[in-house]
XYZ file of C-alpha atoms in Angstrom:
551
model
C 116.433 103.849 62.948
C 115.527 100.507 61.478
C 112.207 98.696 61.699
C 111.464 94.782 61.528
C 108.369 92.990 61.682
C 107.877 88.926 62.497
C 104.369 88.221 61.144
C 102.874 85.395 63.449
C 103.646 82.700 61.069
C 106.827 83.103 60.597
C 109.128 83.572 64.032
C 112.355 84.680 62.452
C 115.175 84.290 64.908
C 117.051 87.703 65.732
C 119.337 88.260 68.435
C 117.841 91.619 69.195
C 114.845 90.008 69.753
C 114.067 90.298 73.795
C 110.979 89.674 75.982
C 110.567 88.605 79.165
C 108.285 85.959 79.655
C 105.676 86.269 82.064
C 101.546 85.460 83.243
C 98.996 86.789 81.676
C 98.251 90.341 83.043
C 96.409 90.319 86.155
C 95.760 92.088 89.714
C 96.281 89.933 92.320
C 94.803 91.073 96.116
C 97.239 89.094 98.629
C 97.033 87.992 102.409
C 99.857 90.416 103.940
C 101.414 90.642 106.849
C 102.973 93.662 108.354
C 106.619 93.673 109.290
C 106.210 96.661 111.902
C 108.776 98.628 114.387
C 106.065 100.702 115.907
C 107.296 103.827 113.611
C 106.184 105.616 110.777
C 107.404 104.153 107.758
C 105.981 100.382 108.448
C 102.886 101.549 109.437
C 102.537 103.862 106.595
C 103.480 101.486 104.212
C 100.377 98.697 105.283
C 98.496 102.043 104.581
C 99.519 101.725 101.140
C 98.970 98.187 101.253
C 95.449 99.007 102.021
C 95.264 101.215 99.580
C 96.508 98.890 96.615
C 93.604 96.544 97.368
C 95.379 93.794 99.872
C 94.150 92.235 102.862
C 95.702 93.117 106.018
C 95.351 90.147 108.240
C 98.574 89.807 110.625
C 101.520 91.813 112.317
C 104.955 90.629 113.233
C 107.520 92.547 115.021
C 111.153 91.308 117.034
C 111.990 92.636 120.300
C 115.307 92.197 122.058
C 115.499 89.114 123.705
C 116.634 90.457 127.060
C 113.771 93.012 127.155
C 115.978 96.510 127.212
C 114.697 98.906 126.112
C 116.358 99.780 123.198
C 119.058 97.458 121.665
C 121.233 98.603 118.307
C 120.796 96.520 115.524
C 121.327 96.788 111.302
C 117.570 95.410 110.974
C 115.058 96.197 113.141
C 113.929 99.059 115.336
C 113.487 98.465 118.605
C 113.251 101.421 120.383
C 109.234 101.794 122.008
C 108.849 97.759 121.594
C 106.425 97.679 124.762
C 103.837 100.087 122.902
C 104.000 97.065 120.256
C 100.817 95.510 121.626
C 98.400 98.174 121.559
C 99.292 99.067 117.946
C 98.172 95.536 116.874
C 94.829 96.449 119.490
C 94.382 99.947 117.254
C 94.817 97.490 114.453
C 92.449 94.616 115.626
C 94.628 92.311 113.712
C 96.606 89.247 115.448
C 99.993 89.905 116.871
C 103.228 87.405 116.214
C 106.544 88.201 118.149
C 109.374 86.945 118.345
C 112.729 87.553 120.362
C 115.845 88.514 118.863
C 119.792 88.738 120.082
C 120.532 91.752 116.934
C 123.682 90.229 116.243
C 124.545 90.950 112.980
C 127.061 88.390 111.553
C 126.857 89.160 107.841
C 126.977 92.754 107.427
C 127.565 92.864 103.423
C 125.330 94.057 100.520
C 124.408 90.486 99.802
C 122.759 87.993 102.206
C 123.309 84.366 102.767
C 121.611 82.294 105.771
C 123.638 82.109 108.615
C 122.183 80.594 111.745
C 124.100 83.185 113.947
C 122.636 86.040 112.239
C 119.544 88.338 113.039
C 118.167 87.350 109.883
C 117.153 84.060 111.041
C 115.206 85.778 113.539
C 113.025 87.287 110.942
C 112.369 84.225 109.060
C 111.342 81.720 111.969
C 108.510 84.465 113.043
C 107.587 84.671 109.453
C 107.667 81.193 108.990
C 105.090 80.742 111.801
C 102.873 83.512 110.394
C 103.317 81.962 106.925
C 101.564 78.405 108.473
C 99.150 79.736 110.686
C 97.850 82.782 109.135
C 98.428 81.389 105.356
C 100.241 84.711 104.377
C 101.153 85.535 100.865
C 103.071 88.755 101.079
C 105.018 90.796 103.629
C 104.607 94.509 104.065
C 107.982 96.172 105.653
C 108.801 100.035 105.566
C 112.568 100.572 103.799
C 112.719 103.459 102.548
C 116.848 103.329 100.570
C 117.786 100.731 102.755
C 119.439 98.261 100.191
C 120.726 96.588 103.475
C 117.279 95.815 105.192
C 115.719 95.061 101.754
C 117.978 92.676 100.360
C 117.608 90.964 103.733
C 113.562 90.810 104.021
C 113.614 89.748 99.934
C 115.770 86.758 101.201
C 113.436 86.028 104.004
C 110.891 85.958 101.503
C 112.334 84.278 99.015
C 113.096 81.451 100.862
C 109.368 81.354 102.183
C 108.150 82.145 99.095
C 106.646 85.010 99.743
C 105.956 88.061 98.551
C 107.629 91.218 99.433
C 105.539 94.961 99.849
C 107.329 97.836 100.049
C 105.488 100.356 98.698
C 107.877 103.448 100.319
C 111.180 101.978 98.419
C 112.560 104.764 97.082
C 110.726 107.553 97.791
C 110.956 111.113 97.615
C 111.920 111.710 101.570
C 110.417 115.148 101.514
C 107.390 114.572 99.737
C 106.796 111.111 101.615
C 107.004 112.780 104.817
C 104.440 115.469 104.178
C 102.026 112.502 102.624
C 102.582 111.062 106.227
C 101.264 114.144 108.156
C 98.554 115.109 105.260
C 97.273 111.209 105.630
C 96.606 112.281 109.391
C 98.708 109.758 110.779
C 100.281 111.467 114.282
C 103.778 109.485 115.231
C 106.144 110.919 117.587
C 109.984 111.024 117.786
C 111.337 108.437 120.155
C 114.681 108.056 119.441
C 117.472 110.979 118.063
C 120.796 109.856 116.868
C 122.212 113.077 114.720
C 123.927 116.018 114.543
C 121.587 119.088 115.234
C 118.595 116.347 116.920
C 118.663 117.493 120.904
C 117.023 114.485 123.085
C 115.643 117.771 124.971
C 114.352 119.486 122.292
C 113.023 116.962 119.839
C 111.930 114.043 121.884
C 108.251 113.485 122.357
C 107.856 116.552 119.593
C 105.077 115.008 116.420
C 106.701 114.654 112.720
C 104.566 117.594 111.702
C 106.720 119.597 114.675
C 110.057 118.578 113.620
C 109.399 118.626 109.810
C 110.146 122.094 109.523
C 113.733 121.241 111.648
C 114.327 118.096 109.487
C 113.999 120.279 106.421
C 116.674 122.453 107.818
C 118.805 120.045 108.476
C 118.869 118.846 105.280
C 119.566 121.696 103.908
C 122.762 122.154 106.284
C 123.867 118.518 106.669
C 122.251 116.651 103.770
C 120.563 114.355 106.665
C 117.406 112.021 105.505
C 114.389 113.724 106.386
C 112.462 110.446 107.126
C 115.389 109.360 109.300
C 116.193 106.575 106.994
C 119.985 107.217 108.070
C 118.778 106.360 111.668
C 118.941 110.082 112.444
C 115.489 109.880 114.422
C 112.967 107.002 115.554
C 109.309 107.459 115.789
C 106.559 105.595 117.608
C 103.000 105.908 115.347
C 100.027 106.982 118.121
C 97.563 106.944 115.225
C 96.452 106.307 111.856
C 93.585 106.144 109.727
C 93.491 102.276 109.960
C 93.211 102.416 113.932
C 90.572 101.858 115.530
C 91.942 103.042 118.870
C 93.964 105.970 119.547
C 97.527 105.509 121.793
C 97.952 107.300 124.600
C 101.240 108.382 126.262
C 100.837 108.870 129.961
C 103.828 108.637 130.878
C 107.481 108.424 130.151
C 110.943 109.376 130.700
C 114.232 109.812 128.837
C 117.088 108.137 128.165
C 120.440 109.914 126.869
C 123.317 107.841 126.231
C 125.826 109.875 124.808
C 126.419 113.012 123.258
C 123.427 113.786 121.075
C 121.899 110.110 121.268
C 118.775 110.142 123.085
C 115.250 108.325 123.422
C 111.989 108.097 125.376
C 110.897 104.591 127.693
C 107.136 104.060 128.021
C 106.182 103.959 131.416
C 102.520 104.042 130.778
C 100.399 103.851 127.405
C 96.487 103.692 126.889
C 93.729 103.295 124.697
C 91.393 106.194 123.648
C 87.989 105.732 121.754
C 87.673 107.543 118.754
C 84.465 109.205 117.775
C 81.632 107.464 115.572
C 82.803 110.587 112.609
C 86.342 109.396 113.694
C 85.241 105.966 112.330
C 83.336 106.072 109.573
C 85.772 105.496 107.326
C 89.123 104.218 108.450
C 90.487 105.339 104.798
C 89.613 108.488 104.220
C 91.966 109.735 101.786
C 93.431 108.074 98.314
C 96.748 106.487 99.142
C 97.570 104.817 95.936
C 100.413 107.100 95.749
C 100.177 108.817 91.860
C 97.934 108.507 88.959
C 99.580 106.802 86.402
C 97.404 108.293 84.136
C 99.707 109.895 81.244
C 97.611 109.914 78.145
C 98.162 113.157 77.609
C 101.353 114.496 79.518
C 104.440 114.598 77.610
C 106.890 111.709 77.907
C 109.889 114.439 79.181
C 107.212 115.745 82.045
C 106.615 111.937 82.994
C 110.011 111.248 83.094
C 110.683 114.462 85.201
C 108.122 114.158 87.746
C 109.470 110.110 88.174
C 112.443 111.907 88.952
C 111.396 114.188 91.284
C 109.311 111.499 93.361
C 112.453 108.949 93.250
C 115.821 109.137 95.499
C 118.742 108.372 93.830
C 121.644 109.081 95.953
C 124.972 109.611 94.308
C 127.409 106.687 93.926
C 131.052 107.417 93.475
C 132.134 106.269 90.139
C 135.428 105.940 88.032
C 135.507 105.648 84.192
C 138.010 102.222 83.784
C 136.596 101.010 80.345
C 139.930 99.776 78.946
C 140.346 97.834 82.201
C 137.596 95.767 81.696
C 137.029 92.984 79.064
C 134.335 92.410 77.613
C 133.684 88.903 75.677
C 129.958 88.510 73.494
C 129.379 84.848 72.961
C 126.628 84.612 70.617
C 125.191 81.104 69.845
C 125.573 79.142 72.363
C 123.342 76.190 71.262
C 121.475 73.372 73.119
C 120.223 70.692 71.457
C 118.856 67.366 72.813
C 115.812 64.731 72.876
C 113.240 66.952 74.742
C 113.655 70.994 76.515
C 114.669 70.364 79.350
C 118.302 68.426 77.814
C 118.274 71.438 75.394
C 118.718 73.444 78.417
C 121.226 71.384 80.087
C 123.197 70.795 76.386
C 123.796 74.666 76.117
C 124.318 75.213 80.253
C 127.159 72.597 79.524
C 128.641 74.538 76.909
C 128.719 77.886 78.227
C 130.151 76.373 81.491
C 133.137 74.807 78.746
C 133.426 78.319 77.186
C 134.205 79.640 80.433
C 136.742 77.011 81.371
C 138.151 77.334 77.565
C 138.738 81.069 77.320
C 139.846 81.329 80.827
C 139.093 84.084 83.712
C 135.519 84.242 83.807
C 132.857 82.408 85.563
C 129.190 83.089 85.134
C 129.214 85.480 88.034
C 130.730 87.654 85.303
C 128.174 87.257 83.146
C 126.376 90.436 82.492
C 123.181 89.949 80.563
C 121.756 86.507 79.102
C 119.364 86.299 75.958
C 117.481 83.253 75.696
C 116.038 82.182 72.582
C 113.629 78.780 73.009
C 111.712 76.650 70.508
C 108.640 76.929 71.994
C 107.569 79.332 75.272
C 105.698 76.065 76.678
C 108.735 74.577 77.203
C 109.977 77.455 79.122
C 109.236 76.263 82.673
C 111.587 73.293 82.506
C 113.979 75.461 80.950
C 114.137 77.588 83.482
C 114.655 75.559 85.927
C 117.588 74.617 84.922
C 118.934 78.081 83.933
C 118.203 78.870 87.797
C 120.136 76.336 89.073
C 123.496 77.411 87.303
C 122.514 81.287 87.906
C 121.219 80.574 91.461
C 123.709 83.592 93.464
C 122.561 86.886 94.268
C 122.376 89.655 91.621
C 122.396 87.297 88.367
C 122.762 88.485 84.854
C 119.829 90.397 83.223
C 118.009 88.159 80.822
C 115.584 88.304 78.050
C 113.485 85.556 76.646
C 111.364 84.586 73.607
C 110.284 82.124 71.246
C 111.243 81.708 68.189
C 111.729 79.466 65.009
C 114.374 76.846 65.696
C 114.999 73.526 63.584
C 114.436 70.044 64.813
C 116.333 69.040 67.480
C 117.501 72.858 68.577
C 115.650 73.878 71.904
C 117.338 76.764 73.325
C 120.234 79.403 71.962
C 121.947 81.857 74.188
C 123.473 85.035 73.550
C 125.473 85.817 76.535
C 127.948 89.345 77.492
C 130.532 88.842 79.795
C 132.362 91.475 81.518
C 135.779 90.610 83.327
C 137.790 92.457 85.692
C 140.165 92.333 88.294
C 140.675 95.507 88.863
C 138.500 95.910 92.476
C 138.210 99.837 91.301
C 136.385 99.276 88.171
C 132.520 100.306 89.318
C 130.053 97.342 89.230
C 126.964 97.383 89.836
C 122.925 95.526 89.951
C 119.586 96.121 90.545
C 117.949 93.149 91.422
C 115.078 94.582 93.597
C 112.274 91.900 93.791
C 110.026 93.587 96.163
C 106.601 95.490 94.749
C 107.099 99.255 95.151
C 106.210 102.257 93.719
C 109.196 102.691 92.116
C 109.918 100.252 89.767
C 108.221 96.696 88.470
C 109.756 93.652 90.473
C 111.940 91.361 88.704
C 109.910 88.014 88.456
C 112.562 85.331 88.067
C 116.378 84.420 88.018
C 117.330 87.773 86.595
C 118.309 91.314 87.473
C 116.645 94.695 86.399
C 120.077 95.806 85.470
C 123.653 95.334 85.776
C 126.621 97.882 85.150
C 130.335 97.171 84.770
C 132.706 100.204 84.045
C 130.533 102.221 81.688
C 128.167 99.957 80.466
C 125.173 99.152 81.549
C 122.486 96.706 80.404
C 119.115 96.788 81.203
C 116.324 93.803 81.424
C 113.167 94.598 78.355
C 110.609 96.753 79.994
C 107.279 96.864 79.553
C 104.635 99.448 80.972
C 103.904 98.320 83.731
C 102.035 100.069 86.937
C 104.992 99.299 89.392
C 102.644 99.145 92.480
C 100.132 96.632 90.658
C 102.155 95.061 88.585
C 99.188 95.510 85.871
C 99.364 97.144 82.580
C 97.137 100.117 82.176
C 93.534 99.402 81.186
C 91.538 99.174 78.124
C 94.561 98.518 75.963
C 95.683 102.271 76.355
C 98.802 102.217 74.217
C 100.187 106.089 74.782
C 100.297 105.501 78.539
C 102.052 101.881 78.050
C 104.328 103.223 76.144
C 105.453 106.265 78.397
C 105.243 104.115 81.772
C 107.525 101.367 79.464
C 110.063 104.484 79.390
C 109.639 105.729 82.905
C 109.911 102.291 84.191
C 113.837 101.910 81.731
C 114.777 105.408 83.299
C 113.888 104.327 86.803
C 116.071 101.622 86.470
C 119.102 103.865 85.047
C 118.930 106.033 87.689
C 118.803 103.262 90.122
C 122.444 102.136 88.779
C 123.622 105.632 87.951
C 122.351 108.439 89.515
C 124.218 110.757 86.811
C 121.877 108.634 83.904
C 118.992 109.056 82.490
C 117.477 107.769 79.116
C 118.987 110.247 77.673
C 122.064 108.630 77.680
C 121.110 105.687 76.315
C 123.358 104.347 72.853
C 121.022 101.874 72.009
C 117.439 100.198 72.107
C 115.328 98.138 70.929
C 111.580 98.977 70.653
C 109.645 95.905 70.593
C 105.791 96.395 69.036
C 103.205 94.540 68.877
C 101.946 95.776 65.761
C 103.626 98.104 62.589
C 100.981 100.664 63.455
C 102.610 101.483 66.836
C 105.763 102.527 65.065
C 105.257 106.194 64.544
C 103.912 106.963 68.057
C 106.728 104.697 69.436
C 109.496 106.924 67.551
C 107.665 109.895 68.663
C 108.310 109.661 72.540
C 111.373 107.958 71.756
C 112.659 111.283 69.504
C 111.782 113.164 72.053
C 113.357 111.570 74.973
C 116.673 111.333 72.589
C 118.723 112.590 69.765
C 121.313 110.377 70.053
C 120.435 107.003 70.878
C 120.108 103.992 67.768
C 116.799 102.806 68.165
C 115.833 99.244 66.518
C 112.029 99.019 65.932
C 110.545 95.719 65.990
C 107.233 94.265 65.435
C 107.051 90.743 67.173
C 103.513 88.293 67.310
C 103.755 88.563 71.145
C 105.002 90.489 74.111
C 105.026 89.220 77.779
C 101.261 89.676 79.188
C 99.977 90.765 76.008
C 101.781 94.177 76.291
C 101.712 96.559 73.095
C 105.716 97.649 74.023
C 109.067 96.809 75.516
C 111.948 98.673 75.254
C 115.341 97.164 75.747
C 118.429 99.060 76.428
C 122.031 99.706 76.347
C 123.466 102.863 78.131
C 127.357 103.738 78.133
């Protein structure tokens, strides 16, 4: 283990040296609106927008644009669409709709506007909300749906908005009894699954069939939140409504085989008590206390486990059939930044067409070292317009000493390969969740090609708030800066963990950190190389970052 330290007057340059720059730490309370279905998981999830402090002041929903009553469709739910208006009555918040086709055009893991797609759909209501409501976030309900995710991050992108999804993720078994302990009541609507019986199950609350769903599991390995569109519920009440939904009548619909669901043929309003309304938040929902002062880092890092899904990828080990290139160096150099920036874009883009067989989609991971961080806003937008495709490279940044007339050097790692087998893989989840913190520019959490995998500095951030901890409190920074690096693993290996790491670099912002740095490190790992580092600044003033290499 090897320790360095940069006093603040003198900003050695080190490759190893990697920080992500970002604001100055702060909570921000946003104007969201809710992406809802009708079912559980979207209204749950404005719950825990609630809960994290935001302002709920809008819904949006898409119904089929014929009016049937239930249409299939990759993105939305749509399934009990004529109850929509009375949940945004229970609400007493504004409802947008919009009418969609659910034709599905693009049907990959990555997302590219296409007029002729359902996406579309999505963004023209929330383009509307965005001007007449002034919006700043978006709540939806995905639960492991990379598919819907991706999709409502592009939406938002483009709109520049922010993306809440708070039940990304999640434990399905655990997140399902927070559900029924919150006192929300939802009903099944909709059964699509082996063992689900449109007789049986239809109509039945998801306190009723969690004891089935757990069975199920058990048997089948089916998602006990119906993520895998096993079942569809319709949410009668909540602690945020002010009205209760009635059902007063209804009929079902089976289709075929075990595919079944209910048709509203009458719904009402019911009054809830004055002890009803006293408080439309009764309970906590700010999911877990990230208070780990004094729980060890391997408890932390097994409870993150236990509330996290990671569902098994198939893999194959094909190292020697990738190649791997490290071009260190690449400088830019130039009058002011921003032709720094566009000096060393220019070379790499030569290196590429030099060495042959790699573009910068093959890029893996991108260090940027520049002359001075107030620069780094014009530098970056020019690094985003080369890297501007889905899942770019993971990327580091920091200042350092450079001479005169040297703004920017980049340490890049490419991996090539043709063979289609090899595994490859990226996180680049920029929605705020519970699970992990959002990536906040051109970059990716982390990327994997055969068996290595890179992964993007962490700090310890709260992944909900995207805060640090309070009051400077450096034993939980430093644990949630590990738990947020394993999340991330797991994410792009299921079989990982940081105990697998080979190497990292502990960034510090002061020598005294060092021992109690080691210490959760050493016990987290006996075999990883671990670089120490004291540096004059980390990204919003944060005590710790750990980057990492895993193989």
């Amino acid at each position: 283990m090897n320790f360095h330290e940069y006093p603040a007057d003198e900003k050695r340059f080190s490759r190893f040296y990697f920080a992500i720059c970002s604001e100055i730490n702060k909570e921000v309370t946003m104007r969201v609106v809710g992406l809802i279905s009708g079912g559980k998981d979207s209204i749950f999830n404005l719950m825990q927008c609630k809960a994290q402090g935001h302002e709920l002041v809008a819904l949006a929903n898409l119904y089929p644009d014929d009016e049937r009553e239930e249409m299939d469709s990759y993105m939305y739910q749509t399934v009990g669409h004529v109850g929509i208006e009375l949940i945004a009555t229970a609400l007493d918040l504004p409802l947008y709709r919009r009418k969609t086709k659910g034709v599905c055009v693009q049907d990959g893991s990555v997302y590219t506007p296409d007029q002729a797609d359902e996406v579309e759909d999505l963004y023209s209501l929330l383009e509307e909300v965005k001007v007449v409501e002034k919006v700043d976030a978006v709540a939806s309900g995905a639960i492991l749906s990379d598919y819907q995710r991706c999709r409502v991050e592009n939406v938002c992108g483009r709109l520049q908005l922010t993306s809440l999804s708070y039940l990304w993720r999640r434990n399905q078994t655990e997140l399902l009894q927070e559900m029924i302990d919150s006192g929300m009541e939802a009903i099944v609507i909709k059964v699509a699954a082996l063992g689900l019986d449109p007789e049986k199950h239809l109509g039945k609350s998801i306190r009723e069939i969690q004891g089935h769903m757990m069975k199920l599991k058990e048997s089948f390995g089916v998602n006990v939140c119906g993520e895998g569109g096993e079942y569809e519920t319709f949410t009668l009440d909540c602690p945020l409504f002010k009205y209760r939904i009635v059902v007063a009548d209804k009929r079902i619909v089976t289709t075929s085989g075990d595919v079944g669901y209910i048709v509203f043929e009458k719904l009402a309003l019911e009054s809830k008590s004055p002890e009803e309304m006293k408080d439309l938040m009764p309970r906590d929902l700010s999911y877990k206390s990230y208070d780990y002062e004094d729980l060890p880092i391997s408890e932390v890092i097994q409870r993150t486990q236990e509330e996290f899904e990671y569902p098994p990828k198939t893999r194959s080990s094909s190292r020697n059939s990738v190649r791997w290139m490290w071009l260190p160096q690449i400088h830019g150099r130039g009058s002011c930044s921003k032709d720094g920036a566009e000096d060393a874009m220019e070379a790499l883009r030569k290196m590429s067409e030099n060495l042959g067989n790699f573009t910068l989609r093959d890029i893996i991971a991108v260090n940027i070292f520049v002359k001075d961080m107030k620069d780094f806003a014009e530098i970056n937008k020019i690094y985003s317009a080369n890297f501007n495709f889905p899942n770019p490279p993971s990327r580091a940044c920091v200042e350092t000493n450079l001479p005169e007339g040297l703004w920017i050097i980049l340490d890049v790692l490419v991996a090539v390969t043709a063979d289609p087998s090899i595994p490859k893989d990226c996180i680049h989840v920029q929605g705020v969740s519970h699970w992990a913190p959002s990536n906040i520019g051109p970059y990716s959490q982390g990327k994997l090609c055969g068996d290595i995998a890179t992964i993007s500095g962490q700090i310890g951030l709260i992944p909900g708030s995207m805060t640090l901890p309070p009051d400077g409190n450096f034993p939980t920074e430093c644990k949630l800066s590990l738990r947020n690096a394993d999340c991330v693993i797991r994410a792009l290996d299921s079989h990982r963990s940081l105990r697998d790491v080979s190497y990292a670099i502990c960034y510090l912002s002061h020598s005294n950190l060092i021992p109690r740095a080691m210490e959760q490190w050493q016990t987290l790992s006996s075999r990883a190389i671990v670089d120490y580092v004291v540096v004059p600044c980390l990204p919003r003033n944060a005590q710790i970052e750990n980057y990492l290499l895993s193989k």
